[in-house]
XYZ file of C-alpha atoms in Angstrom:
612
model
C 0.058 -0.039 0.120
C 1.437 3.472 -0.830
C 2.439 5.687 2.043
C 0.154 8.627 2.988
C 1.895 11.801 2.372
C 1.946 14.867 4.745
C -0.363 16.808 2.438
C -2.803 13.968 2.297
C -2.894 13.838 6.093
C -3.241 17.635 6.137
C -6.418 17.497 3.649
C -7.893 14.798 5.841
C -7.367 16.837 9.031
C -8.980 19.774 7.438
C -11.899 17.821 6.175
C -12.371 16.225 9.621
C -12.349 19.518 11.428
C -14.842 20.990 9.048
C -16.984 18.009 9.950
C -16.598 18.622 13.628
C -17.232 22.342 13.060
C -20.507 21.632 11.424
C -21.613 19.194 14.090
C -20.854 21.611 16.857
C -22.895 24.133 14.866
C -25.804 21.639 15.236
C -25.072 21.591 19.046
C -25.315 25.300 19.050
C -28.776 25.185 17.279
C -30.060 22.307 19.331
C -29.281 23.784 22.589
C -30.491 27.212 21.725
C -27.000 28.692 22.166
C -26.874 30.768 19.003
C -26.965 33.825 21.029
C -24.752 32.561 23.799
C -22.159 35.170 22.868
C -24.132 38.346 22.290
C -21.343 40.137 20.373
C -19.065 39.377 17.621
C -16.041 38.998 17.457
C -16.122 39.267 21.291
C -18.266 36.962 23.189
C -19.757 39.358 25.465
C -19.372 43.227 25.563
C -15.899 44.068 26.433
C -14.839 40.427 26.935
C -13.372 37.887 24.515
C -14.040 34.967 26.607
C -17.277 33.659 27.746
C -18.816 34.438 31.234
C -19.281 30.793 32.184
C -22.952 30.334 31.060
C -23.309 27.004 29.330
C -24.813 28.582 26.317
C -21.936 31.070 26.093
C -19.465 28.235 26.450
C -21.108 26.130 23.572
C -21.119 29.179 21.303
C -17.650 30.174 22.138
C -16.209 26.601 21.492
C -17.828 26.920 18.068
C -15.982 30.109 17.578
C -12.649 28.427 18.424
C -13.293 25.638 15.920
C -13.920 28.360 13.392
C -10.506 29.809 14.086
C -8.787 26.232 13.925
C -10.657 25.453 10.614
C -9.478 28.818 9.271
C -5.777 28.150 10.214
C -5.851 24.656 8.743
C -7.335 26.048 5.472
C -4.548 28.617 5.120
C -1.876 25.995 5.824
C -3.485 23.526 3.553
C -3.688 26.180 0.824
C 0.037 27.198 1.383
C 1.056 23.566 1.144
C -1.015 22.982 -1.963
C 0.697 25.996 -3.538
C 4.254 24.872 -2.644
C 3.816 21.205 -3.789
C 0.656 20.881 -6.027
C 0.379 24.347 -7.853
C 0.324 22.362 -11.221
C -2.445 20.151 -10.342
C -5.723 22.075 -10.921
C -7.811 19.486 -9.079
C -5.898 20.233 -5.944
C -4.798 23.993 -6.149
C -8.351 25.312 -7.053
C -10.223 23.854 -4.091
C -7.287 24.741 -1.897
C -7.478 28.200 -2.737
C -11.318 28.434 -2.991
C -11.463 27.210 0.688
C -9.942 30.395 1.984
C -12.839 32.843 0.830
C -15.429 30.292 1.663
C -14.240 29.960 5.266
C -13.979 33.728 5.721
C -17.396 34.337 4.271
C -18.769 31.561 6.716
C -17.096 33.514 9.549
C -18.693 36.755 8.462
C -22.117 35.212 8.143
C -21.812 33.891 11.636
C -21.329 37.450 12.792
C -24.503 38.673 10.873
C -26.441 35.909 12.575
C -25.742 37.538 15.824
C -26.514 40.909 14.634
C -29.869 39.722 13.028
C -30.638 37.631 15.970
C -30.810 34.378 14.030
C -32.991 35.436 11.318
C -34.146 32.294 9.308
C -32.830 33.596 6.035
C -29.391 34.374 7.491
C -29.446 30.982 9.191
C -30.168 29.261 5.876
C -27.447 31.323 4.114
C -25.118 30.447 6.658
C -25.943 26.711 6.332
C -25.690 26.962 2.437
C -22.221 28.273 2.532
C -21.257 25.662 5.091
C -22.485 23.010 2.685
C -20.439 24.460 -0.112
C -17.256 24.762 1.995
C -17.540 21.158 3.264
C -17.998 19.829 -0.171
C -14.760 21.853 -1.174
C -12.651 20.558 1.427
C -13.902 16.987 0.859
C -13.110 17.485 -2.836
C -9.598 18.476 -1.987
C -9.143 15.424 0.277
C -10.336 12.926 -2.271
C -8.399 14.606 -5.056
C -5.060 14.395 -3.056
C -5.546 10.624 -2.988
C -6.617 10.040 -6.584
C -4.937 12.586 -8.728
C -1.638 10.777 -9.133
C -3.418 7.487 -10.156
C -5.748 9.374 -12.423
C -2.908 11.000 -14.276
C -1.448 7.525 -14.912
C -4.563 6.447 -16.426
C -5.567 3.856 -13.876
C -8.884 5.397 -13.160
C -11.764 6.095 -15.717
C -15.307 6.906 -15.401
C -18.630 4.918 -15.290
C -20.600 7.955 -16.473
C -23.968 6.386 -15.556
C -23.053 5.873 -11.937
C -21.100 9.070 -11.759
C -24.101 11.048 -12.808
C -26.304 9.171 -10.466
C -23.914 9.871 -7.518
C -23.713 13.561 -8.448
C -27.573 13.785 -8.709
C -27.724 12.222 -5.263
C -25.419 14.824 -3.898
C -27.209 17.771 -5.443
C -30.509 16.401 -4.088
C -29.003 15.873 -0.750
C -27.938 19.561 -0.610
C -31.451 20.714 -1.339
C -32.824 18.233 1.236
C -30.399 19.703 3.858
C -31.142 23.183 3.082
C -34.954 22.544 3.296
C -34.269 20.759 6.549
C -32.426 23.905 7.884
C -35.329 26.210 7.023
C -37.763 23.792 8.697
C -35.575 23.427 11.806
C -35.453 27.155 12.223
C -39.242 27.587 11.768
C -39.985 24.551 14.064
C -37.893 25.917 16.894
C -39.757 29.392 16.601
C -43.208 28.369 15.492
C -43.393 24.854 16.843
C -43.766 21.593 15.038
C -45.796 21.817 11.809
C -46.906 18.070 12.294
C -46.932 16.165 15.729
C -47.038 12.812 14.142
C -44.687 10.757 12.097
C -44.494 9.205 9.259
C -47.967 10.744 8.557
C -48.586 14.365 8.644
C -51.534 15.311 10.848
C -52.931 11.655 10.195
C -52.604 12.091 6.275
C -49.977 11.214 3.771
C -50.656 14.551 2.018
C -51.807 17.035 4.635
C -53.308 20.441 4.254
C -50.605 22.784 3.368
C -49.886 26.442 4.239
C -47.486 28.343 6.467
C -44.809 26.175 8.033
C -46.516 22.950 6.975
C -45.586 23.569 3.320
C -41.732 23.420 3.736
C -41.969 20.703 6.361
C -43.941 18.521 3.836
C -41.538 19.434 1.150
C -38.667 18.306 3.297
C -40.396 14.962 4.056
C -40.940 14.320 0.185
C -37.415 15.243 -0.580
C -36.183 12.949 2.145
C -38.159 10.207 0.660
C -36.962 10.714 -2.820
C -33.393 11.040 -1.806
C -33.630 7.840 0.220
C -34.918 5.959 -2.817
C -32.088 7.218 -4.863
C -29.540 5.986 -2.291
C -31.190 2.519 -2.386
C -30.912 2.571 -6.143
C -27.244 3.480 -5.813
C -26.578 0.629 -3.460
C -28.022 -1.929 -5.914
C -26.148 -0.326 -8.789
C -22.870 -0.355 -6.906
C -23.428 -4.121 -5.681
C -24.046 -5.216 -9.278
C -21.200 -3.877 -11.072
C -18.924 -6.123 -12.826
C -16.294 -6.328 -11.382
C -17.635 -4.968 -8.128
C -15.817 -1.910 -6.853
C -15.436 -2.110 -3.295
C -14.899 1.378 -2.618
C -18.365 2.243 -4.189
C -20.071 -0.644 -2.370
C -18.755 0.632 0.977
C -19.667 4.245 0.348
C -23.192 3.533 -0.890
C -23.668 1.078 2.012
C -22.486 3.775 4.420
C -24.726 6.378 3.059
C -27.562 4.053 3.237
C -26.793 3.247 6.932
C -26.622 6.958 7.643
C -29.830 7.730 6.083
C -31.605 4.950 7.968
C -30.289 6.375 11.325
C -31.280 9.887 10.100
C -34.848 8.652 9.422
C -35.159 7.279 12.974
C -33.635 10.427 14.492
C -35.878 12.565 12.343
C -38.831 10.713 13.718
C -37.492 11.074 17.130
C -37.492 14.868 16.774
C -41.205 14.818 16.332
C -41.865 12.194 19.026
C -39.913 13.991 21.617
C -41.255 17.474 20.631
C -37.738 18.564 19.614
C -35.577 17.555 22.461
C -31.992 19.032 22.223
C -30.446 15.688 21.860
C -32.588 14.739 18.897
C -31.877 18.105 17.151
C -28.106 17.720 17.739
C -28.078 14.149 16.392
C -30.171 15.084 13.452
C -27.663 17.831 12.424
C -24.686 15.604 13.112
C -25.969 12.873 11.051
C -26.803 15.448 8.280
C -23.047 16.492 8.331
C -21.913 12.731 7.820
C -24.453 12.199 5.094
C -23.379 15.299 3.249
C -19.688 14.081 3.605
C -20.480 10.687 2.443
C -22.556 11.702 -0.619
C -19.975 14.152 -1.684
C -17.289 11.497 -1.379
C -19.364 9.026 -3.331
C -19.800 11.489 -6.013
C -16.073 12.287 -6.225
C -14.957 8.644 -6.097
C -17.615 7.599 -8.657
C -16.195 10.100 -11.036
C -12.897 8.406 -10.975
C -14.031 4.752 -10.996
C -15.286 2.718 -13.902
C -16.625 -0.806 -14.013
C -14.289 -2.665 -16.565
C -17.084 -5.245 -17.337
C -20.193 -5.305 -19.176
C -22.707 -3.037 -17.263
C -20.796 0.264 -17.872
C -23.170 2.936 -18.863
C -21.338 3.601 -22.252
C -21.437 -0.064 -23.157
C -25.028 -0.314 -22.357
C -25.834 2.739 -24.476
C -23.663 1.469 -27.281
C -25.639 -1.859 -27.299
C -28.834 0.143 -27.458
C -27.752 2.488 -30.110
C -26.190 -0.315 -32.312
C -29.437 -2.277 -32.105
C -31.180 0.563 -34.055
C -34.596 1.889 -33.337
C -36.865 -0.535 -31.523
C -40.654 -0.488 -32.425
C -42.802 1.022 -29.848
C -44.923 -2.243 -29.621
C -41.765 -4.307 -28.930
C -40.562 -1.896 -26.230
C -43.935 -2.069 -24.573
C -43.998 -5.836 -24.660
C -40.583 -5.963 -23.181
C -41.544 -3.830 -20.120
C -44.912 -5.968 -19.861
C -42.662 -9.036 -19.636
C -40.431 -7.460 -16.947
C -43.316 -7.595 -14.491
C -43.859 -11.300 -14.904
C -47.604 -11.039 -15.458
C -48.563 -14.789 -15.104
C -46.698 -14.793 -11.669
C -48.710 -11.686 -10.735
C -52.081 -13.268 -11.625
C -51.132 -16.188 -9.239
C -50.308 -13.722 -6.457
C -53.376 -11.535 -6.888
C -55.781 -14.489 -6.522
C -54.988 -14.407 -2.916
C -55.775 -10.672 -2.548
C -59.552 -10.496 -3.387
C -60.461 -13.465 -1.243
C -58.664 -12.001 1.830
C -60.606 -8.741 1.224
C -63.916 -10.395 0.996
C -63.158 -12.542 4.168
C -62.133 -9.359 6.143
C -65.370 -7.564 4.879
C -67.652 -10.799 5.017
C -69.213 -9.430 1.768
C -67.881 -8.142 -1.594
C -65.906 -4.910 -0.918
C -66.603 -1.905 -3.208
C -65.499 -2.377 -6.814
C -63.285 0.742 -6.530
C -61.518 -0.519 -3.513
C -60.903 -3.841 -5.209
C -59.638 -2.329 -8.459
C -57.291 0.080 -6.555
C -55.824 -2.710 -4.372
C -55.201 -4.983 -7.354
C -53.612 -2.098 -9.377
C -51.378 -1.073 -6.583
C -50.520 -4.820 -5.741
C -49.822 -5.275 -9.453
C -47.527 -2.455 -9.522
C -45.646 -3.608 -6.386
C -45.354 -7.136 -7.619
C -44.180 -5.804 -11.056
C -41.626 -3.626 -9.405
C -40.014 -6.529 -7.367
C -40.043 -8.775 -10.530
C -38.337 -6.132 -12.777
C -35.640 -5.530 -10.172
C -35.363 -9.184 -9.715
C -34.592 -9.561 -13.457
C -31.976 -6.897 -13.208
C -30.220 -8.527 -10.399
C -30.576 -12.077 -11.930
C -29.666 -10.957 -15.382
C -26.337 -12.994 -15.419
C -27.894 -16.276 -14.420
C -30.956 -15.677 -16.659
C -28.444 -15.896 -19.648
C -27.405 -19.160 -18.376
C -30.602 -20.953 -17.663
C -32.478 -22.205 -20.690
C -35.843 -21.413 -19.031
C -35.059 -17.672 -18.739
C -32.934 -16.942 -21.862
C -35.912 -15.250 -23.610
C -36.518 -12.793 -20.784
C -36.209 -9.125 -21.777
C -32.515 -8.667 -20.391
C -30.825 -11.738 -21.682
C -32.565 -11.115 -25.116
C -31.405 -7.420 -24.944
C -34.894 -6.131 -25.422
C -34.094 -3.534 -22.857
C -30.969 -2.592 -20.973
C -30.093 -3.302 -17.404
C -30.450 0.431 -16.356
C -33.801 0.698 -18.001
C -34.948 -2.397 -16.189
C -33.750 -1.171 -12.754
C -35.171 2.410 -13.296
C -38.542 0.899 -14.261
C -38.584 -1.412 -11.175
C -37.844 1.559 -8.928
C -40.476 3.747 -10.659
C -43.217 1.021 -10.290
C -42.362 0.488 -6.704
C -42.604 4.245 -5.824
C -45.745 4.607 -7.912
C -47.524 1.561 -6.329
C -46.704 2.827 -2.725
C -48.125 6.274 -3.290
C -51.090 5.065 -5.305
C -52.052 2.612 -2.496
C -51.391 4.995 0.225
C -53.603 7.759 -1.492
C -56.347 5.431 -2.869
C -56.561 2.708 -0.164
C -54.537 3.274 2.987
C -50.981 3.548 4.199
C -51.012 0.231 6.082
C -51.678 -1.668 2.687
C -49.150 0.654 0.927
C -46.452 -0.011 3.571
C -47.047 -3.789 3.431
C -46.567 -3.672 -0.404
C -43.316 -1.741 0.016
C -42.094 -4.187 2.638
C -42.877 -7.018 0.322
C -40.835 -5.420 -2.566
C -37.987 -4.836 -0.200
C -38.134 -8.440 1.216
C -38.284 -10.013 -2.254
C -35.402 -7.733 -3.624
C -32.941 -7.569 -0.600
C -33.620 -10.617 1.408
C -34.504 -13.245 -1.185
C -32.846 -12.085 -4.432
C -29.665 -10.433 -3.209
C -29.059 -12.594 -0.099
C -30.781 -15.943 0.090
C -31.289 -17.067 -3.457
C -27.571 -17.656 -4.200
C -26.424 -18.715 -0.729
C -28.866 -21.288 0.925
C -31.209 -24.188 0.032
C -33.833 -22.565 2.300
C -33.968 -19.551 -0.151
C -37.505 -20.388 -1.444
C -38.663 -21.254 2.052
C -37.926 -17.967 3.613
C -38.388 -16.021 0.400
C -41.972 -17.211 0.071
C -42.960 -14.522 2.706
C -42.858 -12.033 -0.239
C -45.327 -14.078 -2.302
C -47.698 -14.458 0.732
C -47.799 -10.706 1.355
C -50.845 -10.072 -0.891
C -53.048 -11.719 1.489
C -52.166 -9.218 4.151
C -52.202 -6.389 1.673
C -55.915 -7.323 0.845
C -57.022 -7.642 4.542
C -55.285 -4.416 5.479
C -57.066 -2.583 2.385
C -60.388 -3.279 3.965
C -59.712 -3.029 7.651
C -56.745 -0.744 7.899
C -54.959 -3.221 10.145
C -54.370 -7.069 10.441
C -55.908 -9.814 12.346
C -55.283 -13.451 12.999
C -57.167 -14.830 9.893
C -55.049 -12.761 7.740
C -52.055 -14.104 9.180
C -53.283 -17.644 8.689
C -53.937 -16.752 4.860
C -50.382 -15.590 4.860
C -49.178 -18.757 6.438
C -51.101 -20.906 3.877
C -49.249 -19.249 0.867
C -45.891 -19.210 2.729
C -46.156 -22.964 3.389
C -47.545 -23.606 -0.154
C -44.640 -21.908 -1.963
C -41.878 -24.513 -1.134
C -43.626 -27.708 -2.492
C -45.002 -25.607 -5.406
C -41.520 -24.272 -6.392
C -39.599 -27.387 -5.622
C -41.617 -29.302 -8.038
C -40.685 -26.875 -10.683
C -37.015 -26.806 -9.632
C -36.886 -30.678 -10.020
C -37.827 -30.375 -13.737
C -34.942 -27.525 -14.242
C -32.449 -28.899 -11.796
C -29.753 -28.787 -14.610
C -30.516 -25.144 -15.125
C -30.004 -24.293 -11.516
C -26.797 -26.386 -11.240
C -25.272 -24.581 -14.315
C -26.078 -21.188 -12.812
C -24.854 -22.136 -9.321
C -28.106 -21.749 -7.660
C -28.352 -23.951 -4.425
C -31.917 -25.096 -5.025
C -32.746 -28.100 -2.901
C -32.716 -30.677 -5.830
C -29.280 -29.461 -6.766
C -27.724 -29.548 -3.165
C -29.696 -32.375 -1.473
C -30.864 -34.414 -4.439
C -34.141 -35.357 -5.907
C -34.998 -38.062 -3.334
C -34.519 -35.304 -0.471
C -36.632 -32.902 -2.353
C -39.605 -35.385 -2.993
C -39.492 -36.106 0.732
C -39.559 -32.393 1.644
C -42.455 -31.799 -0.764
C -44.367 -34.357 1.077
C -43.686 -33.106 4.511
C -44.560 -29.608 3.483
C -47.829 -30.726 1.953
C -48.802 -32.269 5.345
C -47.939 -29.040 6.882
C -49.974 -27.253 4.435
C -52.865 -29.439 5.090
C -52.671 -28.785 8.792
C -52.547 -24.814 8.323
C -55.512 -24.725 6.014
C -57.558 -26.715 8.461
C -56.429 -24.216 11.146
C -58.271 -21.435 9.271
C -61.590 -23.246 9.663
C -62.104 -22.665 13.516
C -59.724 -19.737 13.838
C -61.271 -17.874 10.893
C -64.766 -18.974 11.502
C -64.962 -20.661 8.040
C -68.074 -22.566 6.964
C -69.024 -25.693 5.066
C -67.619 -24.768 1.660
C -64.236 -24.041 2.732
C -63.853 -27.109 4.971
C -64.918 -29.223 2.082
C -62.468 -27.720 -0.407
C -59.513 -27.655 2.206
C -60.095 -31.360 3.058
C -60.722 -32.493 -0.437
C -58.118 -30.506 -2.406
C -55.721 -30.686 0.455
C -56.013 -34.597 0.582
C -55.310 -34.705 -3.162
C -52.341 -32.615 -2.789
C -50.951 -34.698 0.037
C -51.602 -38.003 -2.156
C -50.094 -36.591 -5.236
C -46.906 -35.742 -3.102
C -46.845 -39.023 -1.384
C -47.037 -40.952 -4.822
C -44.219 -38.664 -6.075
C -42.016 -39.578 -3.088
C -42.827 -43.287 -3.225
C -42.568 -43.605 -7.239
C -40.447 -40.966 -8.676
C -41.170 -39.493 -12.044
C -40.499 -36.336 -13.799
C -44.027 -36.325 -15.195
C -45.491 -36.709 -11.725
C -43.385 -33.764 -10.443
C -44.486 -31.495 -13.233
C -48.138 -32.412 -12.660
C -47.893 -31.723 -9.003
C -46.638 -28.216 -9.935
C -49.638 -27.655 -12.210
C -52.053 -29.100 -9.475
C -50.450 -26.750 -6.814
C -51.561 -23.818 -8.778
C -55.267 -25.147 -9.223
C -55.230 -26.069 -5.497
C -54.305 -22.618 -4.274
C -56.802 -20.919 -6.583
C -59.643 -23.382 -5.448
C -58.618 -22.910 -1.751
C -58.985 -19.037 -1.988
C -61.991 -19.194 -4.086
C -63.542 -21.322 -1.286
C -62.546 -18.506 1.242
C -64.400 -15.970 -0.782
C -67.458 -17.971 -1.364
C -67.653 -19.246 2.185
C -67.341 -15.566 3.385
C -70.442 -14.311 1.523
C -72.614 -17.475 1.752
C -75.073 -17.471 4.689
C -74.249 -21.240 5.508
C -73.659 -21.911 9.014
C -70.203 -23.530 9.662
C -69.891 -27.242 10.635
C -69.232 -27.643 14.232
């Protein structure tokens, strides 16, 4: 590893002190110490040092850090001029830092004179953001310039643009947050609940409510962009560890910031929550600026580079609109969605004990379709490498180059965001949150973690496919109850025998792709045994819905009849192996699930007394 030079250490120290200065500024705001020193540059009239009051001590410590930062900036600029004056990426930010830190100090004085006027506070914060970006740029440039000049670093322009856009959006978010924080501390909280705003997703706006709502919307959008960047960074070929670590760090900081932001509301702006919120804002700003700078100097050497993808698209010539629409339609895996949605309407009917309004059913199905389509499109993006290997999946849109990977990923994220807001506005926030959770589980838990690492992938991953039952119930009631969880458990337990029967047919495909499906790792005999055992468990769970869900005769007859046939077919497959029997069991499993949930719906509206 190359030795860190004195200049590099100096730039790191300058950036670190700037971060500390920014954080202590949050302490000043959070503790209400902005006027702890009543004059400037003195602390109190006729005295340089504070009188001993805690607020004056906090404000004075902030001024000391300003002096230290100014000195470091001057020393760094001098060192840059002596040793790097011919390197524009170093000398320019080093020199620009001097007027920035001086402007910041002067604006700090105006804050005192204008008694923390919100506009002056926001201007002070804006200059602080620019100053921090500048010193971080200098630190990153001091470590990358020499390599870049030797041609070791090139640019993945697609990811670099994404990282730069995230940094810009984060800057707007932080400025909006500053304005909201100033107004909240003077006018009180605009909304006293979280994550809703006065009990609504979109509240009545006006006054301080408008910037607060804008801040929350910006936070949601930037958070989605960060998740998008995490997925992109982790799927580069070859993977760039620096980008993976930076995007993961940024995501972790955003998650912590969301919790702290909620704590500000729940604690009614306790000082510790405000200080933590500002401190995390500093770290987030530092991380996104670093990400943007590092991304501008790193290129994926493999296939998914933005230029390569664009070249493929341009070389293919113009694609007819019909073919493009067909490709996007196939991205959502419509046949799988139909299978998932047949569990939604019966759950709604059981929750209502009659057929719900047509509008509610259509809205729930439309939102659920968008959520499932989002998960499937992102799944295709993540699995595009193995889809090219498996015969069963080679004709999907990405292996057949009907759309580019970037287009598929953007489409998946767009569908996910659209489905969440559509369900939240037209149905309720509980159903929307469950749909969003199902997307996250399918993408991050199943596709990115379990699918390529364990034979239990489809067992645990089945939770995502079982979510529509919960979504349907929540759409009607606004909450969840025991029958909803049993419907969820039915689909959850049904998924392994259903999918393993399919995996037995395509064992060679999964083996070639390196996917540890049960038939590949444990063999066909063990898979048939597990299918039979799960069929028995499925039978038991379906029967449990009869007394616990207060079901009637129709459901009991179908559960016993079809469940018995399912167990019998699984037993025959176990005792007398046959590829044809496995494929027929797979087909019957679909009929079985449809019949069972149809019985749930019929039984919920029929006035027949249950058998007891």
